[in-house]
mmCIF file of C-alpha atoms and ligand atoms in Angstrom:
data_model
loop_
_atom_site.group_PDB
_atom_site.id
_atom_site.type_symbol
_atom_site.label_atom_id
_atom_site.label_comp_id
_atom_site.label_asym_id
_atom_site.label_seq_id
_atom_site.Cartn_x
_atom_site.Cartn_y
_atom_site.Cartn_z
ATOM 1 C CA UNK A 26 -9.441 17.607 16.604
ATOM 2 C CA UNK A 27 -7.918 14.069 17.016
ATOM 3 C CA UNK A 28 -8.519 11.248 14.520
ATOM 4 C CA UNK A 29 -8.977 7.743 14.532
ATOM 5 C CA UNK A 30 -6.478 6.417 11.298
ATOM 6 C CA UNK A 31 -7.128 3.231 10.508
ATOM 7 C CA UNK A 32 -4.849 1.141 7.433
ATOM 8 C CA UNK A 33 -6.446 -2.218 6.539
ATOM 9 C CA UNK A 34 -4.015 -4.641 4.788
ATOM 10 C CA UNK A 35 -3.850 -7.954 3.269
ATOM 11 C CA UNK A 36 -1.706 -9.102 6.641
ATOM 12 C CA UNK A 37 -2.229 -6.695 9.471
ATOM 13 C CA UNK A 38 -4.588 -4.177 10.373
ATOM 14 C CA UNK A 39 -2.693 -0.677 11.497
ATOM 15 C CA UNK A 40 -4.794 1.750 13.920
ATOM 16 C CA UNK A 41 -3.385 5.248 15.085
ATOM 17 C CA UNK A 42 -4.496 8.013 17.653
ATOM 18 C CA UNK A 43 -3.840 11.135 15.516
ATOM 19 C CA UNK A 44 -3.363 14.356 16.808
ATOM 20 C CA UNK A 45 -2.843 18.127 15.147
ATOM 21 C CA UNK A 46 -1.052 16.123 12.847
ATOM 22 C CA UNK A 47 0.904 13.874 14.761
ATOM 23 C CA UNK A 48 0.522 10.205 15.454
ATOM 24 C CA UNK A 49 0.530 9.831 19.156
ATOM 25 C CA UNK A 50 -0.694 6.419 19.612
ATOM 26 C CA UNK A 51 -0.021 3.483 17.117
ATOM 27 C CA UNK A 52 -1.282 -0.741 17.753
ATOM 28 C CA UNK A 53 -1.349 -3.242 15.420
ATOM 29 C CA UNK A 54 -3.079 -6.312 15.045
ATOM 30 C CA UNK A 55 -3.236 -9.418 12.120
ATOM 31 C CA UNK A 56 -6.374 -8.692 9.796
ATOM 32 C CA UNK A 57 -8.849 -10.177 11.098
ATOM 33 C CA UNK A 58 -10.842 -12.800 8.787
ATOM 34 C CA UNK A 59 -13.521 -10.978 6.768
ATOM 35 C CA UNK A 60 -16.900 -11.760 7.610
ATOM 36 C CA UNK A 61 -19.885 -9.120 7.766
ATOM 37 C CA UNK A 62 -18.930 -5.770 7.810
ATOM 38 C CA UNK A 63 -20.517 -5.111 11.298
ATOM 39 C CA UNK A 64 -18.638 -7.827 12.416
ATOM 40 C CA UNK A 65 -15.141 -6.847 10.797
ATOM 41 C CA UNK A 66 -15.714 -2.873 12.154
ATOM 42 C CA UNK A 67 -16.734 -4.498 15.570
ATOM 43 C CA UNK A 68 -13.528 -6.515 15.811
ATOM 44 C CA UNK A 69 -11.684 -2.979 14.838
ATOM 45 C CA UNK A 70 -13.351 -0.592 17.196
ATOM 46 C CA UNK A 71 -12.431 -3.452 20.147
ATOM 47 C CA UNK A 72 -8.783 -2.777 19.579
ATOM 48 C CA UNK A 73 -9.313 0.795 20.615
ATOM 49 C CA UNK A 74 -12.515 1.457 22.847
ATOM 50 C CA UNK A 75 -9.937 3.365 25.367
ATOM 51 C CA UNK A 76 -9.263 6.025 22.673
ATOM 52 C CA UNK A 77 -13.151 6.587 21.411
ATOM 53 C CA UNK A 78 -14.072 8.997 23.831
ATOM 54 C CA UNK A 79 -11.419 11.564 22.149
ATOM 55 C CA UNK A 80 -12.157 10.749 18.441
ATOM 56 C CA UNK A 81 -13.512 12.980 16.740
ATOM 57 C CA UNK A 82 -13.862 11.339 13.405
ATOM 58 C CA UNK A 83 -12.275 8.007 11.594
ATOM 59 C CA UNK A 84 -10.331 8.238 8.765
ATOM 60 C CA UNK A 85 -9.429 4.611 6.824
ATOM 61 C CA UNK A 86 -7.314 3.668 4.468
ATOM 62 C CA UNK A 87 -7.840 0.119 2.948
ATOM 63 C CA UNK A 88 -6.558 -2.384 0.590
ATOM 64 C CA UNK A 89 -9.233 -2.901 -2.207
ATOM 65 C CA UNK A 90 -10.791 -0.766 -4.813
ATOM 66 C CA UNK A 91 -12.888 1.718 -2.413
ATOM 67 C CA UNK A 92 -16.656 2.900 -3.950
ATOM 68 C CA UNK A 93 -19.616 4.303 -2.632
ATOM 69 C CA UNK A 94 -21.101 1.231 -2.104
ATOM 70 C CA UNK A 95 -17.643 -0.183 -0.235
ATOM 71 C CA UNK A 96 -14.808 -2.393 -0.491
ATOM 72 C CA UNK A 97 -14.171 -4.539 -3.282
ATOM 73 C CA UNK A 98 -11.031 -7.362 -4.300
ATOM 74 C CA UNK A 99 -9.305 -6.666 -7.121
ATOM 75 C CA UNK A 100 -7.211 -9.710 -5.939
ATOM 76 C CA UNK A 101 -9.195 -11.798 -4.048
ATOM 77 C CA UNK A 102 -6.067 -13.254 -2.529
ATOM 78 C CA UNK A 103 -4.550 -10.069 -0.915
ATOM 79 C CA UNK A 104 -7.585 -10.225 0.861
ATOM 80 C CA UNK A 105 -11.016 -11.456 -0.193
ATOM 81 C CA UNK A 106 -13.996 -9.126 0.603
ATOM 82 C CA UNK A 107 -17.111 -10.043 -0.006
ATOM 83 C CA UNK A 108 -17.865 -7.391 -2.814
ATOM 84 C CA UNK A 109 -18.928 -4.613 -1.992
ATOM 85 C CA UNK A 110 -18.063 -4.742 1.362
ATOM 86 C CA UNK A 111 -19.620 -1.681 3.352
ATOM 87 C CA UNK A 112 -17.747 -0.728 5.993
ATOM 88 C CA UNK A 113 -17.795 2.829 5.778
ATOM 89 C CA UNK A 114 -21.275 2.502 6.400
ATOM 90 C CA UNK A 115 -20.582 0.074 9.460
ATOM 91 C CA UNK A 116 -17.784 2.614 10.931
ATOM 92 C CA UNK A 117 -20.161 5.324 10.466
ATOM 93 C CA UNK A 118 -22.513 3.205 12.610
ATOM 94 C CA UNK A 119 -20.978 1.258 15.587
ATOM 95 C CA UNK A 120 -18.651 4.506 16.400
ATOM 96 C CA UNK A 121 -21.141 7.587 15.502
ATOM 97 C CA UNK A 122 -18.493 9.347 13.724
ATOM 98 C CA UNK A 123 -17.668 10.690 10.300
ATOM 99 C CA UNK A 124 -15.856 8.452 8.457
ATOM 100 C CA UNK A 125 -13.742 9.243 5.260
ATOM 101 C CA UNK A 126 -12.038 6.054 3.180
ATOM 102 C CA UNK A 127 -9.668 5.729 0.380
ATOM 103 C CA UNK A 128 -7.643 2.696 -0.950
ATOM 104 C CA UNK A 129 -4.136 2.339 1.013
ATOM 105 C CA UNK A 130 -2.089 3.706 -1.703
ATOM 106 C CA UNK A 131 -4.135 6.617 -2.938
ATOM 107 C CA UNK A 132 -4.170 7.825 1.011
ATOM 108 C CA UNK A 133 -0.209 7.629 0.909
ATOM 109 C CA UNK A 134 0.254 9.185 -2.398
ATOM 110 C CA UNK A 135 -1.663 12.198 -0.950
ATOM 111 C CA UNK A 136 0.005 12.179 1.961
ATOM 112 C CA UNK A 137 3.423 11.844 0.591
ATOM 113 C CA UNK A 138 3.092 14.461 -1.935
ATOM 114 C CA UNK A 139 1.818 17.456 0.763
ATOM 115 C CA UNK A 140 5.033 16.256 2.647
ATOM 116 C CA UNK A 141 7.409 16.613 -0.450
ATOM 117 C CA UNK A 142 10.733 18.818 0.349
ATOM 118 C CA UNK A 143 10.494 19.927 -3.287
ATOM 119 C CA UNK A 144 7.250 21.108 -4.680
ATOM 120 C CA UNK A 145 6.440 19.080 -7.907
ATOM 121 C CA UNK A 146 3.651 18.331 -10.003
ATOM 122 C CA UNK A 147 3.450 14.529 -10.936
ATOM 123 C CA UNK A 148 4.456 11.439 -8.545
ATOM 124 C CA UNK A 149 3.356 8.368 -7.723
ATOM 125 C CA UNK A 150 3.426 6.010 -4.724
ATOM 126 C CA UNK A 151 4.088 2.544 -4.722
ATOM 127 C CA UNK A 152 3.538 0.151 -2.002
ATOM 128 C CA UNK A 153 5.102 -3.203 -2.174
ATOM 129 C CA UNK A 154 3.897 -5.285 0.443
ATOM 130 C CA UNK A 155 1.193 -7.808 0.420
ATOM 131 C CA UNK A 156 0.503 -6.475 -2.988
ATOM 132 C CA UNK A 157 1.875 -3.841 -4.771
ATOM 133 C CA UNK A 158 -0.468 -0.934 -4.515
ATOM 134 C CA UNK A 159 -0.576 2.459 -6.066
ATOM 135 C CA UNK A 160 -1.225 6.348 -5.715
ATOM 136 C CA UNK A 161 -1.346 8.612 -8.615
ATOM 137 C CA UNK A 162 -1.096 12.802 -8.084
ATOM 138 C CA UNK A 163 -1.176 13.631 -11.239
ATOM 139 C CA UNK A 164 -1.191 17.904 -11.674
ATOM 140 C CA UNK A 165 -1.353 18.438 -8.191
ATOM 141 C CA UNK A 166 -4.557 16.147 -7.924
ATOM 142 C CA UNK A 167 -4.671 13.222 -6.267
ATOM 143 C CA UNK A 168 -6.382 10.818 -9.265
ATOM 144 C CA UNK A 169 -8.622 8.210 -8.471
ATOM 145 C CA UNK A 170 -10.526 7.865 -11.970
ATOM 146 C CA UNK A 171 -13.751 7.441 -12.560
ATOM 147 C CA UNK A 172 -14.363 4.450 -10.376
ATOM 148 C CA UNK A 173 -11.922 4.940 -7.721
ATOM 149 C CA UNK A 174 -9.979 2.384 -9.692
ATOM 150 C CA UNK A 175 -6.756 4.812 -10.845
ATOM 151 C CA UNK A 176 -3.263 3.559 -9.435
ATOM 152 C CA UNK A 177 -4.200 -0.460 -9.212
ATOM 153 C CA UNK A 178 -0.771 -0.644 -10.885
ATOM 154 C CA UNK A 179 0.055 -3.841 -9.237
ATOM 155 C CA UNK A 180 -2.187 -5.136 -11.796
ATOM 156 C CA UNK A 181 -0.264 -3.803 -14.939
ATOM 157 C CA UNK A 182 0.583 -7.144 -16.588
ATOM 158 C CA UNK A 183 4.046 -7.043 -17.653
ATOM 159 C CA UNK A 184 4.839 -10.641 -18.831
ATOM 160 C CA UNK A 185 2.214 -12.361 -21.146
ATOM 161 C CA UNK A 186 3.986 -16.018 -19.754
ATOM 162 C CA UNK A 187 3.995 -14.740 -16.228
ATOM 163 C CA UNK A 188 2.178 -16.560 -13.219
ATOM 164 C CA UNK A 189 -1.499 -16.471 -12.834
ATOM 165 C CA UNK A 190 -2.515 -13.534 -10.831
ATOM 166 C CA UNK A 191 -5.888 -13.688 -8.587
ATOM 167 C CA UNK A 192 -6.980 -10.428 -10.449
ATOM 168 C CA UNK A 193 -7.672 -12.542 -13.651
ATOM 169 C CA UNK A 194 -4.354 -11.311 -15.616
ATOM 170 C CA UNK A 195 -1.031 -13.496 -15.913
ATOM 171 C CA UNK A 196 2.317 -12.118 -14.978
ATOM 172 C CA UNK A 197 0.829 -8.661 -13.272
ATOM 173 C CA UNK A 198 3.659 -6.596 -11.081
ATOM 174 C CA UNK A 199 1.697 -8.461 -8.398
ATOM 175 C CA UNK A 200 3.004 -11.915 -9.023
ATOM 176 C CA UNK A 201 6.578 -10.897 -9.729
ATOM 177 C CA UNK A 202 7.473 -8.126 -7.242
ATOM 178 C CA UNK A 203 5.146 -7.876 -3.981
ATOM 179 C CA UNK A 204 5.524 -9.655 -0.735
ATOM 180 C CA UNK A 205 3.660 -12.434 -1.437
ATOM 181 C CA UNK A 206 5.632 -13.496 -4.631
ATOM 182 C CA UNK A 207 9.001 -13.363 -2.958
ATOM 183 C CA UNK A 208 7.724 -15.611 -0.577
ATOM 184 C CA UNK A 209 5.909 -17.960 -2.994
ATOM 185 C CA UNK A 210 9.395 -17.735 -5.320
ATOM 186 C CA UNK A 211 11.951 -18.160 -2.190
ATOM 187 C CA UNK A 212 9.734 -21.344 -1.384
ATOM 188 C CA UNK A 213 10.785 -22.873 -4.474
ATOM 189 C CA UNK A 214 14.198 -22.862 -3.682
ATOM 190 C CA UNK A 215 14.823 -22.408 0.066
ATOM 191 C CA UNK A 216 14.515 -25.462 2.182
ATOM 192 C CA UNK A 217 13.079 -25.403 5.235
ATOM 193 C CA UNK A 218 11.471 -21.529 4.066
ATOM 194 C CA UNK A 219 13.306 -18.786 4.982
ATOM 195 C CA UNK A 220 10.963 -15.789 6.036
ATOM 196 C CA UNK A 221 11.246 -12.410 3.603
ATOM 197 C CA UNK A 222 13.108 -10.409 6.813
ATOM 198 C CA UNK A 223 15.653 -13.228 6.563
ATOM 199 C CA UNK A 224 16.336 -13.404 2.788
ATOM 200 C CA UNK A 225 17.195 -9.844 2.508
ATOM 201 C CA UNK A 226 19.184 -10.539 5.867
ATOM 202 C CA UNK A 227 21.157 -13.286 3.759
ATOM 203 C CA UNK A 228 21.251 -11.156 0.127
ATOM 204 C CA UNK A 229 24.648 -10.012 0.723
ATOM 205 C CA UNK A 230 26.032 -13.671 1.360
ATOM 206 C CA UNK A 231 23.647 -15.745 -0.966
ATOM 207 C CA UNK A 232 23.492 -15.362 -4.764
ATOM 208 C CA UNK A 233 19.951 -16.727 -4.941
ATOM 209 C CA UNK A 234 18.416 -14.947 -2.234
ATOM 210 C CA UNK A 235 20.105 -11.164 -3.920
ATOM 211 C CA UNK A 236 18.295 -12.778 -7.089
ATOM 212 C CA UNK A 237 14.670 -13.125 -5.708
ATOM 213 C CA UNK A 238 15.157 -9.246 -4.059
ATOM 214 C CA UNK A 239 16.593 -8.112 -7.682
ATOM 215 C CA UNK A 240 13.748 -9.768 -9.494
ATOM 216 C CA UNK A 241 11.229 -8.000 -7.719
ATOM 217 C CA UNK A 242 13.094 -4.695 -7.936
ATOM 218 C CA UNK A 243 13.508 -5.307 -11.476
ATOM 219 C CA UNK A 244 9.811 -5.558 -11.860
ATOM 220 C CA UNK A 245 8.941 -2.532 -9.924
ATOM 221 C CA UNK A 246 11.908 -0.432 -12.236
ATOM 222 C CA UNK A 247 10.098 -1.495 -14.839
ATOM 223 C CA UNK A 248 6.639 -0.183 -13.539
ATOM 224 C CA UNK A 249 8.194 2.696 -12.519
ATOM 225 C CA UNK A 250 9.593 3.586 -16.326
ATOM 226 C CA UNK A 251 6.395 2.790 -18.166
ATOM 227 C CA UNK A 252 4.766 5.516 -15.056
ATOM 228 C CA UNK A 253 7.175 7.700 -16.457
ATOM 229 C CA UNK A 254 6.238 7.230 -19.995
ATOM 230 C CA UNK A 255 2.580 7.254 -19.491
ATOM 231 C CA UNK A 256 2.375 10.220 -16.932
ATOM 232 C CA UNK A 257 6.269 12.231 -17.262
ATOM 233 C CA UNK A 258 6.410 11.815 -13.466
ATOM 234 C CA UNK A 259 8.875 13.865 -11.579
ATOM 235 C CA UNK A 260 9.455 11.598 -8.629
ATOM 236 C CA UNK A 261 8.247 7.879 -7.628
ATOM 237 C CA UNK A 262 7.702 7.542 -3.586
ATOM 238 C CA UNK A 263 8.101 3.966 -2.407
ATOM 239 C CA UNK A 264 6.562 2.341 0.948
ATOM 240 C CA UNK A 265 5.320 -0.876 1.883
ATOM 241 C CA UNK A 266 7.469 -3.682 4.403
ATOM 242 C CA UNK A 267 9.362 -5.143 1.304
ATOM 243 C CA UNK A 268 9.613 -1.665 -0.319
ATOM 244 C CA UNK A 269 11.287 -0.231 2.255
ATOM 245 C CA UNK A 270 13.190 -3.022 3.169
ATOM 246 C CA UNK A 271 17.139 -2.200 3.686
ATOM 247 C CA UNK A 272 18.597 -1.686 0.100
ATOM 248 C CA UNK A 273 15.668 -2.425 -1.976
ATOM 249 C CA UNK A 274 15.113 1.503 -3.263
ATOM 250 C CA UNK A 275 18.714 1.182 -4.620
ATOM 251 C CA UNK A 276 18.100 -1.986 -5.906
ATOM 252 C CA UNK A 277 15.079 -0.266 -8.049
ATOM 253 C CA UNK A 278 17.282 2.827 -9.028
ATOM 254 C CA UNK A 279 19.694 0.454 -9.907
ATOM 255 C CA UNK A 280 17.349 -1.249 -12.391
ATOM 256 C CA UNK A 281 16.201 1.948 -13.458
ATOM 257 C CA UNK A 282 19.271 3.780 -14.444
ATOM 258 C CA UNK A 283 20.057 0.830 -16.939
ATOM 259 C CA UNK A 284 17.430 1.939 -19.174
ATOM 260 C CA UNK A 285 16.771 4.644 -21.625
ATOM 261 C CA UNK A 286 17.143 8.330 -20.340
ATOM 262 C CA UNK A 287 13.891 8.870 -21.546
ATOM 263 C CA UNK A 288 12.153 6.596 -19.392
ATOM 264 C CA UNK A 289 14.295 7.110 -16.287
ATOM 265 C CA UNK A 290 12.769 8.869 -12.710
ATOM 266 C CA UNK A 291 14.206 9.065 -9.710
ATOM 267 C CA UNK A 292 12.448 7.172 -6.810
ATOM 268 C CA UNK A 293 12.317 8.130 -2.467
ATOM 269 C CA UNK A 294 11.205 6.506 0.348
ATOM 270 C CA UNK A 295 8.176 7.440 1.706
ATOM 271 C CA UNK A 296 8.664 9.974 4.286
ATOM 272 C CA UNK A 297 5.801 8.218 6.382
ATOM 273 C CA UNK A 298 7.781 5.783 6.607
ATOM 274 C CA UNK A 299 6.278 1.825 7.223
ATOM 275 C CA UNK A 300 3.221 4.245 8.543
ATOM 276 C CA UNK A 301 2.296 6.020 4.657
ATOM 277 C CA UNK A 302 -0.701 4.717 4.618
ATOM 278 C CA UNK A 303 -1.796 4.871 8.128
ATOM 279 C CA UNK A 304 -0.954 8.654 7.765
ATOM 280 C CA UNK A 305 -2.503 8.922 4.851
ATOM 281 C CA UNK A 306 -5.659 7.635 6.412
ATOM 282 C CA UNK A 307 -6.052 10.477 9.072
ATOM 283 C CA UNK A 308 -4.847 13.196 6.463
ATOM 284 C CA UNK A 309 -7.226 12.594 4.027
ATOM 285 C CA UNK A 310 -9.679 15.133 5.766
ATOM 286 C CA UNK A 311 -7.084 17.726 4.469
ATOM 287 C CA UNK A 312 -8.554 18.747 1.631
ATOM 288 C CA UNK A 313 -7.517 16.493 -1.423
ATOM 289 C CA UNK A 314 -7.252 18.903 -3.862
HETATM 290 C C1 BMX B 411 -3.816 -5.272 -4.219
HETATM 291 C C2 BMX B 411 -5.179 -4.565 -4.131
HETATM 292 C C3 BMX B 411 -4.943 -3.048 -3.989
HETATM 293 C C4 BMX B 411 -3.974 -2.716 -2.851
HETATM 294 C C5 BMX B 411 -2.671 -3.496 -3.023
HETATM 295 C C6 BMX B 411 -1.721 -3.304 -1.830
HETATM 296 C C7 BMX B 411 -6.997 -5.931 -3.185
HETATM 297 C C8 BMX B 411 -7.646 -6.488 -1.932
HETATM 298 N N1 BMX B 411 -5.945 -5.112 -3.018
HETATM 299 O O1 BMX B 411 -3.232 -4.982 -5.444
HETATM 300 O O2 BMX B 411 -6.165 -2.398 -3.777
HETATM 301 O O3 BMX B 411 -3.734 -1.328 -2.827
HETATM 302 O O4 BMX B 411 -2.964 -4.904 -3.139
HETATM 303 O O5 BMX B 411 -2.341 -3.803 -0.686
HETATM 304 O O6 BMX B 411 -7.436 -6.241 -4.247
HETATM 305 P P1 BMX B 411 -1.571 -4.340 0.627
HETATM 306 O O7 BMX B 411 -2.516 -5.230 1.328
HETATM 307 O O8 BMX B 411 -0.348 -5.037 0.152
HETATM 308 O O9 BMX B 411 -1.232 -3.101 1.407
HETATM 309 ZN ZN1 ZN B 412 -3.274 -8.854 -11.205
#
């Protein structure tokens, strides 16, 4: 039975044929801007009319805090939906297909943890990219609370004097590690702006730009040890375009090792590679639990 895996971001929009397991076919596309729901499925299902006839059902995976009722922002400036934003319910309509739907990083973490090489109990999945997203498995379980809400760790605020994040909070992970605050922080300094591909192409050469990388790594070490302290995880799986950007998982493990034993955990790339999350999306009719 082949799937339709779709993985809605703050910056692109990732769509995959999925077959038996396998991604066969992959586009990508910028996300498009957020109007009606009908509109934003419509603008989806264009990008892949040619593979329709062989879906059998649409699985999507989606920044946001996913409900019953649909998408919602927990940072309006990853990407502002108008809350709550149905589009399960549009899917389900303009394609005539089941649809399934879980937030980006909860679909990873799932995915991630079937695909472990060692069986273990308690991980989580971090995806720093637009945002810094999360997935919790917690017992075996993939744990999304009671409103879907579990794993929005991007959104633990971690310095009271921090920068203003569009959740509400000041200094959340969000502001200091993800994709977005690199760029805002390397605009600051870098004149004319450097894109994030580049400044981790220059970190070897320039102090500042290893600084910016380190900062964010620092940030998401320090995530990473209060996970452990909270929920005794075994192993912390990292994805995301910055996350799995050359050298940045050693930069984290790095930060990590120089605090207390207690607190340490080792962390991975994701084995799904820059595609977690789009896998996650199609193997999410595997049964969760
Ligand atoms: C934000 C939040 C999370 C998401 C994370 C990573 C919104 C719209 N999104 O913290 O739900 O998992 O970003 O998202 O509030 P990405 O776009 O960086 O993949
Ligand atoms: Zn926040």
């Amino acid at each position: 039975m082949s799937t339709l895996a779709i993985d809605i971001g703050g910056t692109k929009i990732a769509i995959g044929f999925v077959s038996n397991g396998s991604l066969m076919k992959r586009r990508q596309f910028p996300t498009p801007k957020v109007q009606t729901a009908d509109e934003f499925a419509k603008q989806i299902l264009d990008n892949c009319r040619d593979w329709l006839p062989d879906v059998a059902r649409i699985g999507v995976s989606t920044t946001g805090l996913v409900s019953e009722e649909g998408i919602s922002s927990i940072n309006p400036e990853t990407l502002a939906f108008p809350s709550p934003f149905p589009l399960k319910a549009s899917l389900q309509k303009l394609a005539d297909r089941p649809v399934m739907m879980l937030n980006d990083a909860q679909a990873a973490a799932w995915f991630e943890f079937v695909n472990l090489d060692t069986p273990i109990k308690n991980m989580a999945f971090i995806t720093v990219s637009t945002g810094v997203g999360g997935g919790l498995v917690i017992d075996g379980k993939l744990h999304k609370g009671t409103t879907g809400l579990a794993g929005h760790i991007g959104h633990i605020a971690v310095d009271p004097d921090g920068p203003e994040c569009g959740c509400g909070q000041r200094g959340c992970v969000e502001t200091l590690a993800s994709g977005t605050a690199i760029e805002r922080i390397s605009k600051q300094i870098f004149f004319p702006p450097v894109s994030n591909v580049h400044l981790f192409s220059i970190a070897d050469e320039d102090d500042m730009a290893e600084r910016i990388i380190r900062q964010s790594a620092g940030a998401i070490a320090t995530l990473c040890t209060n996970l452990k302290a909270i929920l005794d995880l075994d192993v912390v799986v990292i994805g995301g375009g910055v996350g799995l950007a050359s050298g940045y998982i050693s930069r984290v493990q790095e930060a990590i090792n120089e605090k207390p034993n207690f607190c340490q955990v080792p962390v991975v790339a994701a084995k799904g590679n820059y595609d977690a999350c789009l896998l996650g999306a199609a193997f999410q009719f595997n049964e969760l639990n």
